[in-house]
Coordinates of C-alpha atoms and ligand atoms in Angstrom, one line a residue:
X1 CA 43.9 -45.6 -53.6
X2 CA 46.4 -44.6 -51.2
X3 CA 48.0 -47.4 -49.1
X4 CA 46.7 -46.6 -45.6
X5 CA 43.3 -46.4 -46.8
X6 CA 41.2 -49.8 -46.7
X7 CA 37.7 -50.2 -47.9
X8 CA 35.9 -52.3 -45.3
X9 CA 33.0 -54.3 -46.7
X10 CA 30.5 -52.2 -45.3
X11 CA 32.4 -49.4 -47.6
X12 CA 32.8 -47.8 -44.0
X13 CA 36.4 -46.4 -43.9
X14 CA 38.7 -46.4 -40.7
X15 CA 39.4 -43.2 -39.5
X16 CA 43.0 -44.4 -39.4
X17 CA 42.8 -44.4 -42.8
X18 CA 44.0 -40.7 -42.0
X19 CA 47.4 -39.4 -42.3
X20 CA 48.6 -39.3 -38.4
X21 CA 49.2 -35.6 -39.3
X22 CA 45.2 -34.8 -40.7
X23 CA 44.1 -36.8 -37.3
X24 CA 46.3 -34.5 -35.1
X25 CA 45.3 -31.4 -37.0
X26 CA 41.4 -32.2 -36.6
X27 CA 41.7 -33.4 -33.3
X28 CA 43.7 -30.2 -32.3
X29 CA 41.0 -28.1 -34.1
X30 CA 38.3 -29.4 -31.9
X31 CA 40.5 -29.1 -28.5
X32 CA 41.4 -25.6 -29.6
X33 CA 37.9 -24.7 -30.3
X34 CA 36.2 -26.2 -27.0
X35 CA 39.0 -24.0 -24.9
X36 CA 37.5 -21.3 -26.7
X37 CA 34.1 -21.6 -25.8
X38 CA 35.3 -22.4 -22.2
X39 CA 36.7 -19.3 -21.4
X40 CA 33.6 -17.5 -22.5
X41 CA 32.7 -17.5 -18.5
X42 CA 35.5 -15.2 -17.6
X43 CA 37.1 -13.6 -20.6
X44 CA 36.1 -10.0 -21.3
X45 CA 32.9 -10.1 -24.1
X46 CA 35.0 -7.2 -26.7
X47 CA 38.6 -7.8 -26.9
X48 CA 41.4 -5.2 -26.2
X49 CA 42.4 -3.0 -28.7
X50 CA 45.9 -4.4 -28.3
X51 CA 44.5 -7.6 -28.8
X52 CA 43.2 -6.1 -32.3
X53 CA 46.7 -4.8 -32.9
X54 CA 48.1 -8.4 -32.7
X55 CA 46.7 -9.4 -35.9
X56 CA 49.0 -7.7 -37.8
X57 CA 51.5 -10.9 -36.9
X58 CA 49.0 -13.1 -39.5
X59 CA 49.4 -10.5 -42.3
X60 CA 53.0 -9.0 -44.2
X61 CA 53.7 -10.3 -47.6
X62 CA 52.6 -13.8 -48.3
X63 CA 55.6 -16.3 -47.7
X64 CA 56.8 -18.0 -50.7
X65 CA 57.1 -21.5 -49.1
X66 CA 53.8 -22.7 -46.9
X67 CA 53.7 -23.3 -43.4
X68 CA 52.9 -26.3 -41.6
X69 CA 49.1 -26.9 -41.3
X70 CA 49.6 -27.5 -37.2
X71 CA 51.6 -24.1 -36.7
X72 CA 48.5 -22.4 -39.7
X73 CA 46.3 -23.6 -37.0
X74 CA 48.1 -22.7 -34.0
X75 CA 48.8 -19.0 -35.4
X76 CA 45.1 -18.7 -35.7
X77 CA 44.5 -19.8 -32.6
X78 CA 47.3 -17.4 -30.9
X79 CA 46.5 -14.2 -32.4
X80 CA 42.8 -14.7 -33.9
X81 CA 40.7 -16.4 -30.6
X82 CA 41.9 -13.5 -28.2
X83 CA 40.6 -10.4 -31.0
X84 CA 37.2 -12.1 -31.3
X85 CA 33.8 -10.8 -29.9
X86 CA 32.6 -12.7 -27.5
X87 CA 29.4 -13.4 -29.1
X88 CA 29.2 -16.9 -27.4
X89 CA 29.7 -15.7 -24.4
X90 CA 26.3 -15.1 -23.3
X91 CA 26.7 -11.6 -22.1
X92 CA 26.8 -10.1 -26.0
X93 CA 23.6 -8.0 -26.4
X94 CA 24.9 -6.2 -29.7
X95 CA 22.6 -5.7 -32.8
X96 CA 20.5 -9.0 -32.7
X97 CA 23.0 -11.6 -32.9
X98 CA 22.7 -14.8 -31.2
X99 CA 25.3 -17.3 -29.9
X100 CA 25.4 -20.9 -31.5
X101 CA 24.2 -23.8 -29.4
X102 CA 27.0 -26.4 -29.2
X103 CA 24.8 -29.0 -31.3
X104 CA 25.0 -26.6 -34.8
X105 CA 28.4 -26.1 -34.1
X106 CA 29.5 -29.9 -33.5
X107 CA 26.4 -30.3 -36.9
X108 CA 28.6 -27.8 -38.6
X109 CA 32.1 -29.2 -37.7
X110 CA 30.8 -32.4 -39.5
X111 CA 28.9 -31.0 -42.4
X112 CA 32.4 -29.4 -42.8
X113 CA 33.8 -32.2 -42.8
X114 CA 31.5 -33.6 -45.4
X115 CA 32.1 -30.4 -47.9
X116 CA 29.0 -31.0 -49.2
X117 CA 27.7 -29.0 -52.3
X118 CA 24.6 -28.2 -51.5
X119 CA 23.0 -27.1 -54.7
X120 CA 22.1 -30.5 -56.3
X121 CA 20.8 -33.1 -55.5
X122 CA 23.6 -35.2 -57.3
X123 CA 26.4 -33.5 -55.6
X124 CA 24.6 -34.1 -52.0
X125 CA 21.5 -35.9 -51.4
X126 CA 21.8 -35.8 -47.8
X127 CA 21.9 -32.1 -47.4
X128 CA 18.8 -31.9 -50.1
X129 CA 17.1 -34.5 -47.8
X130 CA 17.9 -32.7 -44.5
X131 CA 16.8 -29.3 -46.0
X132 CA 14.0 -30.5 -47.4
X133 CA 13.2 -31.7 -43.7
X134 CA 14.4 -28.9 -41.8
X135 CA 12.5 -26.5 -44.2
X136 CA 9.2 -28.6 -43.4
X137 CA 9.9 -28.1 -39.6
X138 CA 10.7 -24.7 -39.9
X139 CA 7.0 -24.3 -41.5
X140 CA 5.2 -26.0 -39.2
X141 CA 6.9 -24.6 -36.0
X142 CA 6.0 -21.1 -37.4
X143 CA 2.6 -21.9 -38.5
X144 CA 3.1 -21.1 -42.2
X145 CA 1.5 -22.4 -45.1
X146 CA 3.0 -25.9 -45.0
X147 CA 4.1 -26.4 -49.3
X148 CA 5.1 -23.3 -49.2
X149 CA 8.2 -22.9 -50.8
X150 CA 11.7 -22.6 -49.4
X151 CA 15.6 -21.6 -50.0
X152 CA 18.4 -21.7 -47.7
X153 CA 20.3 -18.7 -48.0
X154 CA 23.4 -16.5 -46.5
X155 CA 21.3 -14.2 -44.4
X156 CA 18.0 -12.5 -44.0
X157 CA 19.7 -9.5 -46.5
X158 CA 19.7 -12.3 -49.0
X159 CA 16.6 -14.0 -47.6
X160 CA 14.6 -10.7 -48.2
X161 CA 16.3 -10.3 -51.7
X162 CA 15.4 -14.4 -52.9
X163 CA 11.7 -13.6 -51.8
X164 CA 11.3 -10.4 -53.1
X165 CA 13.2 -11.7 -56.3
X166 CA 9.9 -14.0 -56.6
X167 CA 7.6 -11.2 -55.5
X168 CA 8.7 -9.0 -58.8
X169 CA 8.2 -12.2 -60.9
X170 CA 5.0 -12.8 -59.7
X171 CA 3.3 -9.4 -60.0
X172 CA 4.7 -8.6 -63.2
X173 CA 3.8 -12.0 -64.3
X174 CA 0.1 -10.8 -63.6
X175 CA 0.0 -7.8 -66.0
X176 CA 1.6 -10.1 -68.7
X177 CA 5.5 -8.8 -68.2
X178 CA 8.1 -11.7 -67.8
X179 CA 10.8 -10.1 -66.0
X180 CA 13.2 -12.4 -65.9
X181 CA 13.6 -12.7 -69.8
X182 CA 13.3 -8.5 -70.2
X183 CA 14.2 -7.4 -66.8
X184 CA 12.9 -4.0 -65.9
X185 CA 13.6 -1.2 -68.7
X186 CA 10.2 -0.4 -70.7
X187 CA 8.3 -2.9 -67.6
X188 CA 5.1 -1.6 -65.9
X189 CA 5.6 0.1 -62.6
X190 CA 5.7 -1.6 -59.9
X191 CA 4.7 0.7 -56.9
X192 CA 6.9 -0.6 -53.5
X193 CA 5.4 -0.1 -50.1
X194 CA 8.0 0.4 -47.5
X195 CA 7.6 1.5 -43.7
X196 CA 9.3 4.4 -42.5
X197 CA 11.3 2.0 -39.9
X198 CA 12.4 -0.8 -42.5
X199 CA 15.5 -2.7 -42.1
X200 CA 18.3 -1.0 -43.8
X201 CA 19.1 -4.2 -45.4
X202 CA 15.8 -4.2 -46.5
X203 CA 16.3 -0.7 -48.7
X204 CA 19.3 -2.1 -50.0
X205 CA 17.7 -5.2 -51.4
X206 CA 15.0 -2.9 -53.1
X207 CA 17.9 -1.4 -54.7
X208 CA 19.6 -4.7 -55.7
X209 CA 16.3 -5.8 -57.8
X210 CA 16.4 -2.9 -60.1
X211 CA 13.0 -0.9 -58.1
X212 CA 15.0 1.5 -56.6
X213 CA 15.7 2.2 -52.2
X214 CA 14.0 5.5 -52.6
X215 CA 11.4 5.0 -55.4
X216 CA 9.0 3.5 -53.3
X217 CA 6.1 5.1 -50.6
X218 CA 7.6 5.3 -46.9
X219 CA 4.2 4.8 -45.0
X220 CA 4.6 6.5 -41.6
X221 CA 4.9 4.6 -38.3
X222 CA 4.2 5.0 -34.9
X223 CA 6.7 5.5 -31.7
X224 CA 7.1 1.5 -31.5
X225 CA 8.2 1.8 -35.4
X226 CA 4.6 0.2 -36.2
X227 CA 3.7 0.9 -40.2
X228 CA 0.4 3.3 -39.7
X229 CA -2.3 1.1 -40.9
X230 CA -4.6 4.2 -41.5
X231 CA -1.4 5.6 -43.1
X232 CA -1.6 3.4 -46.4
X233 CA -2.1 4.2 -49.8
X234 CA -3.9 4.6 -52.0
X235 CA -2.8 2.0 -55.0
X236 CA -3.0 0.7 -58.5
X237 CA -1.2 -1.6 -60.8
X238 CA 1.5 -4.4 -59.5
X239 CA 2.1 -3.7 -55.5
X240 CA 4.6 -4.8 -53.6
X241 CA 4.2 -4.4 -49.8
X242 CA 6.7 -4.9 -47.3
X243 CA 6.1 -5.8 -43.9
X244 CA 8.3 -5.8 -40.5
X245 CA 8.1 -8.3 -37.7
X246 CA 10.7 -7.2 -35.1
X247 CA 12.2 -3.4 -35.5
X248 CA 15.9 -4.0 -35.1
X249 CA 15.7 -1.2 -32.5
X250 CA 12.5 -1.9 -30.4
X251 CA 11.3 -5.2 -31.7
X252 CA 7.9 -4.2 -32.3
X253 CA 5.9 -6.0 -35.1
X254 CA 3.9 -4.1 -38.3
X255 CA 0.0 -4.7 -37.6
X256 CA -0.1 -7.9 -39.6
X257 CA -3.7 -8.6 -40.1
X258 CA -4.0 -4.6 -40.9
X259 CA -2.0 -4.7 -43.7
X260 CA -2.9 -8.4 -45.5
X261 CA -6.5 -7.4 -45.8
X262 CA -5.3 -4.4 -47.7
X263 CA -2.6 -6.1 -49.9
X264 CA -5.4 -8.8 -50.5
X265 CA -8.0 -6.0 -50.9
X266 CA -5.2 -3.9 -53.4
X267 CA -4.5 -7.4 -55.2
X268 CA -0.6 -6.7 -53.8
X269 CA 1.9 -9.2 -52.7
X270 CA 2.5 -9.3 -49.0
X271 CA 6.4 -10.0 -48.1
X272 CA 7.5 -9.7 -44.3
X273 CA 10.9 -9.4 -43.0
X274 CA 10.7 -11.4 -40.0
X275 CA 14.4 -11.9 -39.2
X276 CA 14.7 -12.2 -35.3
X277 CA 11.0 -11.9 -34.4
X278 CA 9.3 -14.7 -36.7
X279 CA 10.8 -17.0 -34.5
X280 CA 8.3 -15.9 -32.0
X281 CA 5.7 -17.4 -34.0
X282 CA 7.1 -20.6 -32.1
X283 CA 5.6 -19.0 -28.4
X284 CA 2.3 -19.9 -27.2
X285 CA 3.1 -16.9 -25.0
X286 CA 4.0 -14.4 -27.9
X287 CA 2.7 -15.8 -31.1
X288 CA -0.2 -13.3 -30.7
X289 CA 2.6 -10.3 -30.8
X290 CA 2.8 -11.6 -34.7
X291 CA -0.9 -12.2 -35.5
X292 CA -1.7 -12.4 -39.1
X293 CA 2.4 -13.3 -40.0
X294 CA 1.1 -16.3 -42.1
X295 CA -1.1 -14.4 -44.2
X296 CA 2.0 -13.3 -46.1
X297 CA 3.0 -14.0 -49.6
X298 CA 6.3 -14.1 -48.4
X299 CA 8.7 -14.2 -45.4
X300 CA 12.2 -14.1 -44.4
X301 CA 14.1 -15.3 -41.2
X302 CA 17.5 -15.9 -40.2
X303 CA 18.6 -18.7 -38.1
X304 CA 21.9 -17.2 -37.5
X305 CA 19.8 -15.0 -35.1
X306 CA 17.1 -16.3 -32.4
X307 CA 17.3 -19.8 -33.6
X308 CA 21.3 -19.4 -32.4
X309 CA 22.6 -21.7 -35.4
X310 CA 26.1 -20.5 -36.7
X311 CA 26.8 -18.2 -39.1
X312 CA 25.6 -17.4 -42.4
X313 CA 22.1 -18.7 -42.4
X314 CA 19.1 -17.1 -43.1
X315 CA 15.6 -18.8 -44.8
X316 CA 13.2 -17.5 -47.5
X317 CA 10.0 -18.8 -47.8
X318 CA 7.5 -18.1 -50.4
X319 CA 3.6 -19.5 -50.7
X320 CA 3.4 -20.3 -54.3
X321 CA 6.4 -22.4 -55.2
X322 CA 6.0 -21.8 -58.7
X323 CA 6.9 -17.9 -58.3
X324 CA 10.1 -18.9 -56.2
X325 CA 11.1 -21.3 -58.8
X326 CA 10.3 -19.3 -61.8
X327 CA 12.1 -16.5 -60.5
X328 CA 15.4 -17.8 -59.5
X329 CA 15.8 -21.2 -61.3
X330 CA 18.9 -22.1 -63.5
X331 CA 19.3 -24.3 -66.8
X332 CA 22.7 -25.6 -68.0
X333 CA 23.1 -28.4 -70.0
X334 CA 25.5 -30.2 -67.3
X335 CA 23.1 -30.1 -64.6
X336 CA 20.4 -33.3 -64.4
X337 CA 17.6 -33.0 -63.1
X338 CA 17.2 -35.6 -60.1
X339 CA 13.3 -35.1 -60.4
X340 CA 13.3 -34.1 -57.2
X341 CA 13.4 -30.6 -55.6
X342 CA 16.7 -29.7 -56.5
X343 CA 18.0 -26.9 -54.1
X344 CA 19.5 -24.4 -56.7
X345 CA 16.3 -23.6 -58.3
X346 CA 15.4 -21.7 -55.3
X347 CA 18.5 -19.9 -54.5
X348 CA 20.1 -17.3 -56.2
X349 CA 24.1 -19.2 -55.8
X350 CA 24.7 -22.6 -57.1
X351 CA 27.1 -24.1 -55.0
X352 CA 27.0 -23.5 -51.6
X353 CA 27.5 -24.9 -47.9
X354 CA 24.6 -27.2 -46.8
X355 CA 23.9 -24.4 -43.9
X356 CA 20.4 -27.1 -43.3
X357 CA 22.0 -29.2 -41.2
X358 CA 22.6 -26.6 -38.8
X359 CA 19.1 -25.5 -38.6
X360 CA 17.9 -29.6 -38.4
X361 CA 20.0 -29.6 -35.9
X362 CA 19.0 -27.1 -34.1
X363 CA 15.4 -28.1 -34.2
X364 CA 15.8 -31.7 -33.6
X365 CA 17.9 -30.8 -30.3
X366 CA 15.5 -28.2 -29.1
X367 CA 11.9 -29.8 -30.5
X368 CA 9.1 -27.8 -30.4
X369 CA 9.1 -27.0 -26.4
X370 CA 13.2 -26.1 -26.3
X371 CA 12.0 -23.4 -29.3
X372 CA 9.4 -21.7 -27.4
X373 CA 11.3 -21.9 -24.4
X374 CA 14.5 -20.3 -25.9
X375 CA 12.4 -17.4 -27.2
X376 CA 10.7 -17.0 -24.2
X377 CA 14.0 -17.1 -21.7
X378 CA 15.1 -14.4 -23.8
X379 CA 12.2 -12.1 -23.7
X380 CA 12.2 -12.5 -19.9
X381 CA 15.6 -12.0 -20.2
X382 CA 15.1 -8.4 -21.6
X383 CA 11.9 -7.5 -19.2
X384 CA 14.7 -8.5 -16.3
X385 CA 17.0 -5.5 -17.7
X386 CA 14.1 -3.2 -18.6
X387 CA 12.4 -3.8 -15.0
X388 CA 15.9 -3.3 -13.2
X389 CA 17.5 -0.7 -15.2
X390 CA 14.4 1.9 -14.6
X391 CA 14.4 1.2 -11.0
X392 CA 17.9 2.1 -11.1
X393 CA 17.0 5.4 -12.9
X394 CA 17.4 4.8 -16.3
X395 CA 14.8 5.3 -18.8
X396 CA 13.0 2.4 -21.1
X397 CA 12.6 4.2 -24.3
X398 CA 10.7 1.2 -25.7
X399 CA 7.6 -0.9 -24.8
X400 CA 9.6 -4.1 -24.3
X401 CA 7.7 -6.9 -25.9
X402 CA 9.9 -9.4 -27.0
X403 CA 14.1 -9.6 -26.9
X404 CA 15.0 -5.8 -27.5
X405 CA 15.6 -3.1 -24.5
X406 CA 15.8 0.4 -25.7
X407 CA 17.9 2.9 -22.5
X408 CA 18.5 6.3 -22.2
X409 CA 20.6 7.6 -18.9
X410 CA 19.5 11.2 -19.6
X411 CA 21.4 14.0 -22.4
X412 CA 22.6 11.9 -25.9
X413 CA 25.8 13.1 -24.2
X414 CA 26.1 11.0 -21.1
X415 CA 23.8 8.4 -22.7
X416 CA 27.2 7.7 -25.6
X417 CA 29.4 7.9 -22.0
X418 CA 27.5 4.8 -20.6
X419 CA 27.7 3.0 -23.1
X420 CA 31.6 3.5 -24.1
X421 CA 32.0 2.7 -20.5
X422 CA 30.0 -0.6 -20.8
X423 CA 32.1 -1.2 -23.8
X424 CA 35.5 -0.7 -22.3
X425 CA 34.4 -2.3 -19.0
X426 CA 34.0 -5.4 -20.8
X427 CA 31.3 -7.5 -18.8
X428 CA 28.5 -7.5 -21.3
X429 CA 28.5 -5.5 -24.8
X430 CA 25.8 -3.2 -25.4
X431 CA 25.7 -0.7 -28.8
X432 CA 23.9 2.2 -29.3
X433 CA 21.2 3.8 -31.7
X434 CA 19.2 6.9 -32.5
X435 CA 15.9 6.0 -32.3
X436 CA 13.6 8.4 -34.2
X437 CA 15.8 11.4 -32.9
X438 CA 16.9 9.7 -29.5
X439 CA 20.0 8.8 -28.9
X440 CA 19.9 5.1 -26.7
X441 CA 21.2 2.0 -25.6
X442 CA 20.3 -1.4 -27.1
X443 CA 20.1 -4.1 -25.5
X444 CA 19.1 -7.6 -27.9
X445 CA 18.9 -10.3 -25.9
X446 CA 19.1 -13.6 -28.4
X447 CA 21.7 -15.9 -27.4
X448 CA 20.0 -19.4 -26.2
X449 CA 23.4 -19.0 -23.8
X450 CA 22.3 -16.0 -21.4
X451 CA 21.7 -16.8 -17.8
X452 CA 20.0 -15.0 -15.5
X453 CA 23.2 -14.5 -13.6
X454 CA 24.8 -13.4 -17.3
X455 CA 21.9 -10.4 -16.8
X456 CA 22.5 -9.7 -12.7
X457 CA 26.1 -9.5 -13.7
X458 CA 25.4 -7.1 -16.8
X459 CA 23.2 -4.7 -14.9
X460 CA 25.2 -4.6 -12.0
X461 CA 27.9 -3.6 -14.7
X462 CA 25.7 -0.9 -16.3
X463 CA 24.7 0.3 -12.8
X464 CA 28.5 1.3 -12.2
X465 CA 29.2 2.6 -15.4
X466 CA 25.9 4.6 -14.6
X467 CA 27.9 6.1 -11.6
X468 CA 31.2 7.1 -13.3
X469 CA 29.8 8.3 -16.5
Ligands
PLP501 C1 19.2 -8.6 -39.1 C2 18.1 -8.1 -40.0 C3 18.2 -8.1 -41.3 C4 19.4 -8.4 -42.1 O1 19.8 -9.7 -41.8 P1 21.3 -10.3 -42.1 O2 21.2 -11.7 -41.7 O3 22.2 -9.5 -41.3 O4 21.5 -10.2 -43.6 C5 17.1 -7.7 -42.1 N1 15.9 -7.4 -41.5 C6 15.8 -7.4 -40.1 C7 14.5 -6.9 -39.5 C8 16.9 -7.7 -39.3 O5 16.7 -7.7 -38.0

């Protein structure tokens, strides 16, 4: 053992038992990372382009001798913090990404610290204890079948993957096919149910498992990006439908109860992608926006969104453990089995970051009320913009019922010169879309840090760029 390091009798170790150098480094790390999030309040949201350009001091050809870890650090800080976007920053309304409230990120500075391997039980039985919990929480705050089954993964991409890794298991399972020993070539069909206005990420996941992005039915939708109901069809064999709670665009939800009593009536599996808008589930004042979401076989959510924990985190859930585990479990000789749940059999990685914590974090800081609150500031939040932008003459494309604004200001022309002048202006960030042949503004309102003076100061930003463009 080195010499500095003393074993109290408690087996508690001083933190002097640190070099002075690792102290400084950490310590700096921390100081650098709070200035940071300090000047959120005043620093433009996207950075300048020569602010971009600077990067190019970290790269040229890698140094033969290494650099001290104080000036790797300081480098970092110096030409990486200013070419960031300010996602933190509270006035970041970009795709649906949410900021990170300070507890994950102070959970995740000491997970990181820990360097847990979170795929065993043996390697860390605190993060398969806190995601155990955390997963619990997450099931009960949503009103999901409590033993269902659960896996924390990088993202709701990989969320929708893990689930719908366990949904082909389970329906192929039925007809007497066991895909994971034969995979697919010579299996029965497996006809995939899709709405027209599915995630893209969604498509790519179908084409990751081997059923293919465009063999499946597209079932039309409506001008909110609701799957038709009435549209459905007709079925036979192993089914695979795939719902939407909360259209990346307008944030409307599939017609939930619709569509379980025909993949129950069809004998299908049920799988929603519930990314951002599951969360919702948490509001006594929105939950009915997602009625029927637990009649689902399946589900995926991110945390890295509305429940504003760091990035990459996203959470599958499935009802019937057994199909979760029998899809994605591992053997090797090496591994023991703890006889508990152990985390990799639910996850398509082995080792991984314990990404839990953050999300027990986040639930234990916010409890039940600080949830429901958080998605409801930020629904009001985007009613705010909707109700002030039209009175200023823009146009709400959507019906805004949860976080997501859709705006046009008029041709596709000037409506792409409003929003490169929000973009260059800097106050907020807004990106755009082409929803179902319209060219708009979106505005996703998820960060647990927006203020109503972060939304004052944003419109009255739009409303100039409005003027010039
Ligand atoms: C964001 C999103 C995804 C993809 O999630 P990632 O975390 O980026 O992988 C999938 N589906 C929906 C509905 C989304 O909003």
């Amino acid at each position: 053992m080195n010499a500095n390091v003393q074993l109290h009798e408690d087996g508690a170790l001083e933190a002097s038992s640190l070099s002075p150098e690792e102290r400084v480094l950490l310590l700096e790390a921390a100081v650098r990372g709070m200035r940071y999030r300090s000047s959120m309040a005043t620093r433009r949201v996207a950075p300048l382009p020569e602010d971009v350009e600077r990067l190019a001091y970290l790269g040229g050809v890698l140094p033969e001798d290494g650099a001290s870890p104080a000036s790797v650090l300081e480098d970092l800080d110096t030409f990486g913090s200013p070419a960031t976007v300010g996602v933190t920053s509270g006035r970041y309304f970009g795709f649906v990404i949410g900021g990170s409230l300070p507890v994950t990120v102070a959970a995740n500075w000491l997970a990181t610290a820990w360097d847990q391997n979170a795929g065993m039980v043996t390697a860390s039985p605190v993060s398969a204890q806190i995601e155990r919990i955390a997963l619990d929480w997450v099931l009960d705050v949503l009103d999901l079948p409590r033993n269902a089954a659960g896996a924390f993964v990088t993202g709701a991409t990989m969320a929708n993957f893990t689930a719908l890794a366990a949904a082909r298991h389970a329906v192929l399972n039925r007809v007497g096919w066991d895909v994971e020993r034969q995979g697919l070539q010579g299996a029965p069909e497996i006809t995939v149910v899709v709405g027209e206005e599915a995630h893209a990420s969604l498509l790519r996941v179908l084409s990751l498992l081997g059923l293919g992005r465009e063999h499946c039915i597209r079932v039309p939708c409506d001008d909110e990006g609701r799957m038709r109901a009435d549209a459905l069809p007709e079925v036979s064999g192993p089914v695979l439908l795939c719902a939407q709670a909360g259209n990346v665009d307008t944030g409307a939800v599939d017609p939930l109860d619709d569509l379980a009593r025909w993949a129950h009536a069809n004998g299908a599996w049920m799988h929603l992608d519930g990314a951002f808008a599951l969360w919702a589930a948490a509001s006594p004042t929105r939950r009915h926006l997602l009625a029927g979401h637990a009649r689902a076989d399946s589900w995926a959510i991110d945390a890295h969104k509305w429940l504003n924990v760091p990035y990459d985190c996203g959470i599958a859930l499935v009802r019937r453990p057994d199909e979760l585990r029998a899809a994605l479990a591992v053997n090797a000789h090496y591994l023991t089995d703890s006889g508990m749940r152990e985390p990799m059999h639910y996850t398509p990685e082995m080792s991984r970051r314990a990404r839990g914590v953050e999300v027990w974090a986040a639930l234990r800081a916010l409890g039940r009320r600080g949830l429901a609150d958080l998605v409801e500031r930020c629904c009001g939040h985007a009613e705010h913009f909707a109700r002030h932008l039209a009175a200023a003459g823009a146009e709400i494309v959507n019906r805004v019922s949860l976080n997501q604004v859709l705006v046009s200001f008029g041709s596709p022309e000037r409506t792409l010169r409003v929003i490169d002048a929000i973009q260059r202006d800097g106050t907020c960030w807004c990106g755009g879309t082409v929803w179902q042949g319209k060219t708009a503004m979106r505005i996703s309102v998820s960060s647990w840090a927006t203020t109503d003076a972060d939304v004052d100061a944003s419109i009255a930003a739009i409303r100039r760029c409005m003027r010039v463009a």
